[in-house]
Short mmCIF file of C-alpha atoms in Angstrom, two decimals:
data_model
loop_
_atom_site.label_atom_id
_atom_site.label_comp_id
_atom_site.label_asym_id
_atom_site.label_seq_id
_atom_site.Cartn_x
_atom_site.Cartn_y
_atom_site.Cartn_z
CA UNK A 242 0.00 0.00 0.00
CA UNK A 243 1.41 3.37 -0.98
CA UNK A 244 0.76 6.91 0.16
CA UNK A 245 1.13 8.54 -3.25
CA UNK A 246 -0.94 11.67 -3.69
CA UNK A 247 -4.44 11.01 -4.94
CA UNK A 248 -3.80 12.98 -8.13
CA UNK A 249 -1.36 10.25 -9.19
CA UNK A 250 -3.70 7.32 -8.63
CA UNK A 251 -5.58 7.81 -11.89
CA UNK A 252 -4.58 5.66 -14.80
CA UNK A 253 -1.40 6.99 -16.39
CA UNK A 254 -0.25 6.62 -19.95
CA UNK A 255 3.10 4.90 -20.42
CA UNK A 256 4.63 8.29 -21.11
CA UNK A 257 2.99 9.82 -18.04
CA UNK A 258 4.16 6.97 -15.83
CA UNK A 259 7.70 7.39 -17.11
CA UNK A 260 7.60 11.13 -16.41
CA UNK A 261 6.29 10.56 -12.90
CA UNK A 262 8.97 7.95 -12.26
CA UNK A 263 11.65 10.38 -13.41
CA UNK A 264 10.37 13.04 -11.03
CA UNK A 265 10.22 10.69 -8.03
CA UNK A 266 13.62 9.13 -8.73
CA UNK A 267 15.29 12.52 -9.05
CA UNK A 268 13.58 13.77 -5.89
CA UNK A 269 14.64 10.65 -3.99
CA UNK A 270 18.30 11.12 -4.93
CA UNK A 271 18.24 14.80 -3.99
CA UNK A 272 16.38 14.34 -0.71
CA UNK A 273 18.48 11.41 0.45
CA UNK A 274 21.75 13.28 -0.07
CA UNK A 275 20.70 16.87 0.61
CA UNK A 276 17.75 16.38 2.93
CA UNK A 277 14.03 16.95 2.48
CA UNK A 278 14.07 20.49 3.83
CA UNK A 279 16.89 21.62 1.60
CA UNK A 280 15.38 20.17 -1.57
CA UNK A 281 13.03 22.49 -3.45
CA UNK A 282 10.61 21.65 -6.21
CA UNK A 283 12.77 23.78 -8.51
CA UNK A 284 15.66 21.44 -7.66
CA UNK A 285 13.50 18.45 -8.56
CA UNK A 286 12.42 20.04 -11.83
CA UNK A 287 16.02 20.74 -12.79
CA UNK A 288 17.28 17.29 -11.81
CA UNK A 289 14.45 15.38 -13.49
CA UNK A 290 14.45 17.41 -16.69
CA UNK A 291 10.68 17.94 -16.62
CA UNK A 292 8.78 21.19 -16.67
CA UNK A 293 7.13 22.64 -13.58
CA UNK A 294 3.73 22.16 -15.21
CA UNK A 295 4.52 18.47 -15.69
CA UNK A 296 5.47 18.15 -12.03
CA UNK A 297 2.23 19.78 -10.92
CA UNK A 298 0.29 17.57 -13.31
CA UNK A 299 1.40 14.60 -11.21
CA UNK A 300 1.75 16.15 -7.74
CA UNK A 301 -0.16 18.81 -5.83
CA UNK A 302 2.96 20.06 -4.06
CA UNK A 303 6.09 19.14 -2.15
CA UNK A 304 4.35 17.02 0.48
CA UNK A 305 2.96 14.82 -2.27
CA UNK A 306 6.41 14.45 -3.82
CA UNK A 307 7.91 13.55 -0.44
CA UNK A 308 5.25 10.89 0.12
CA UNK A 309 5.95 9.38 -3.29
CA UNK A 310 9.66 9.36 -2.47
CA UNK A 311 8.93 7.53 0.79
CA UNK A 312 7.00 4.94 -1.21
CA UNK A 313 9.97 4.49 -3.54
CA UNK A 314 12.65 4.40 -0.84
CA UNK A 315 10.53 2.10 1.30
CA UNK A 316 10.09 -0.31 -1.59
CA UNK A 317 13.84 -0.36 -2.18
CA UNK A 318 14.72 -0.92 1.48
CA UNK A 319 12.09 -3.56 2.17
CA UNK A 320 12.89 -5.47 -1.02
CA UNK A 321 16.57 -5.47 -0.03
CA UNK A 322 15.75 -6.67 3.48
CA UNK A 323 13.39 -9.37 2.24
CA UNK A 324 16.17 -10.71 0.05
CA UNK A 325 18.68 -10.50 2.90
CA UNK A 326 16.54 -11.84 5.75
CA UNK A 327 13.79 -13.89 4.13
CA UNK A 328 15.55 -17.24 4.52
CA UNK A 329 17.97 -16.55 7.39
CA UNK A 330 17.60 -19.17 10.10
CA UNK A 331 21.00 -19.20 11.84
CA UNK A 332 23.09 -16.84 13.91
CA UNK A 333 25.73 -17.01 11.19
CA UNK A 334 23.14 -15.78 8.71
CA UNK A 335 22.29 -12.86 10.99
CA UNK A 336 25.97 -12.02 11.20
CA UNK A 337 26.24 -12.03 7.40
CA UNK A 338 23.27 -9.65 7.26
CA UNK A 339 25.03 -7.38 9.75
CA UNK A 340 28.28 -7.52 7.76
CA UNK A 341 26.55 -6.59 4.51
CA UNK A 342 24.83 -3.54 6.03
CA UNK A 343 28.01 -2.31 7.73
CA UNK A 344 30.15 -2.86 4.64
CA UNK A 345 27.65 -1.06 2.41
CA UNK A 346 27.50 1.90 4.80
CA UNK A 347 31.30 1.94 4.98
CA UNK A 348 31.42 2.80 1.28
CA UNK A 349 30.11 6.24 2.27
CA UNK A 350 31.92 6.41 5.63
CA UNK A 351 28.49 6.40 7.23
CA UNK A 352 27.25 9.44 5.29
CA UNK A 353 23.49 9.98 4.83
CA UNK A 354 22.49 7.19 7.23
CA UNK A 355 19.50 4.92 6.68
CA UNK A 356 17.18 6.20 3.98
CA UNK A 357 14.05 5.56 6.05
CA UNK A 358 15.61 6.88 9.25
CA UNK A 359 16.71 10.06 7.52
CA UNK A 360 13.23 10.72 6.19
CA UNK A 361 11.65 9.93 9.54
CA UNK A 362 13.84 12.49 11.31
CA UNK A 363 12.77 15.20 8.87
CA UNK A 364 9.08 14.62 8.21
CA UNK A 365 7.55 12.44 10.94
CA UNK A 366 6.70 15.38 13.20
CA UNK A 367 5.21 17.48 10.40
CA UNK A 368 3.33 15.12 8.08
CA UNK A 369 1.06 12.57 9.74
CA UNK A 370 0.46 10.66 6.51
CA UNK A 371 4.20 10.31 5.92
CA UNK A 372 4.75 9.36 9.58
CA UNK A 373 2.24 6.52 9.36
CA UNK A 374 3.80 5.26 6.14
CA UNK A 375 7.28 5.28 7.66
CA UNK A 376 5.98 3.56 10.78
CA UNK A 377 4.47 0.82 8.62
CA UNK A 378 7.76 0.38 6.78
CA UNK A 379 9.74 0.09 10.00
CA UNK A 380 7.18 -2.41 11.28
CA UNK A 381 7.56 -4.47 8.12
CA UNK A 382 11.34 -4.40 8.48
CA UNK A 383 11.10 -5.38 12.14
CA UNK A 384 8.71 -8.20 11.24
CA UNK A 385 11.40 -9.61 8.97
CA UNK A 386 13.78 -9.63 11.93
CA UNK A 387 11.11 -11.27 14.08
CA UNK A 388 10.74 -13.94 11.40
CA UNK A 389 14.45 -14.75 11.63
CA UNK A 390 14.24 -15.06 15.42
CA UNK A 391 11.19 -17.32 15.19
CA UNK A 392 13.06 -19.58 12.79
CA UNK A 393 15.89 -19.67 15.33
CA UNK A 394 13.33 -20.76 17.91
CA UNK A 395 11.94 -23.41 15.58
CA UNK A 396 15.42 -24.84 15.09
CA UNK A 397 16.11 -24.85 18.81
CA UNK A 398 18.81 -22.20 18.59
CA UNK A 399 16.71 -19.85 20.72
CA UNK A 400 14.57 -21.00 23.65
CA UNK A 401 10.81 -20.99 23.17
CA UNK A 402 10.41 -18.36 25.90
CA UNK A 403 12.74 -15.85 24.20
CA UNK A 404 10.80 -12.55 23.74
CA UNK A 405 11.02 -12.43 19.95
CA UNK A 406 9.16 -9.17 19.42
CA UNK A 407 11.16 -7.33 22.06
CA UNK A 408 14.43 -8.69 20.72
CA UNK A 409 13.51 -7.58 17.20
CA UNK A 410 12.66 -4.11 18.51
CA UNK A 411 16.01 -3.92 20.29
CA UNK A 412 17.88 -5.06 17.18
CA UNK A 413 16.07 -2.50 15.03
CA UNK A 414 16.86 0.20 17.57
CA UNK A 415 20.54 -0.79 17.58
CA UNK A 416 20.59 -0.72 13.78
CA UNK A 417 18.94 2.71 13.45
CA UNK A 418 20.98 4.19 16.29
CA UNK A 419 24.08 2.73 14.70
CA UNK A 420 23.27 4.41 11.40
CA UNK A 421 22.92 7.76 13.17
CA UNK A 422 26.16 7.37 15.14
CA UNK A 423 28.05 6.35 12.01
CA UNK A 424 26.65 9.35 10.17
CA UNK A 425 27.74 11.83 12.81
CA UNK A 426 31.14 10.16 13.35
CA UNK A 427 31.89 9.71 9.65
CA UNK A 428 32.88 6.17 10.57
CA UNK A 429 30.92 2.91 10.59
CA UNK A 430 32.62 1.59 13.74
CA UNK A 431 29.83 2.79 16.08
CA UNK A 432 27.24 1.14 13.83
CA UNK A 433 29.12 -2.16 13.89
CA UNK A 434 29.43 -1.99 17.68
CA UNK A 435 25.74 -1.19 18.19
CA UNK A 436 24.54 -4.12 16.10
CA UNK A 437 27.16 -6.43 17.59
CA UNK A 438 25.96 -5.68 21.12
CA UNK A 439 22.35 -6.46 20.15
CA UNK A 440 23.32 -9.68 18.41
CA UNK A 441 25.53 -10.72 21.34
CA UNK A 442 22.57 -10.34 23.68
CA UNK A 443 20.37 -12.45 21.41
CA UNK A 444 23.06 -15.11 21.11
CA UNK A 445 23.46 -15.17 24.88
CA UNK A 446 19.93 -16.51 25.11
CA UNK A 447 20.80 -19.53 22.97
CA UNK A 448 19.26 -22.72 24.21
CA UNK A 449 21.81 -24.97 25.89
#
């Protein structure tokens, strides 16, 4: 389910869909790197190569563009996490997931942080529709982590009484906090440490 502005839900021609996609993709790149507040619609027009009238044909204003960007970024993140976590059922698999996230973030020395976290910090307090969409995306991501922990329970690697939902919340918190610390430090070491501490706690509950 997306939160795209209602003016974009009508049937689009192939050309119209391509134009809209160009606008949203350009806006996503600008807002992720430069921030939502610093990105103007004029910036989006220039980066996408469309006219302002074309932009307003598809979107009523900046809030609508931001919501479409959240849809796009959310789809990218959740698809990536489904691929990474969908079949993980061992602690070693969780560690590989951790390694991939840290290594990918290291390519930017922690810059820009998590796409969803960055958007949440800028818009959640000002746009209730966007806040709900971001909350749903974080819930979906956390559910993927819960699924891994349940599979660990099913295999006997975690005891049946392990609080799966709470552990998944803690792991998500460590991940998002780690992204923020890496961003401010310009170094992924704090991110690695944050996730490692959460995983070490989960592993300490391993059934004997």
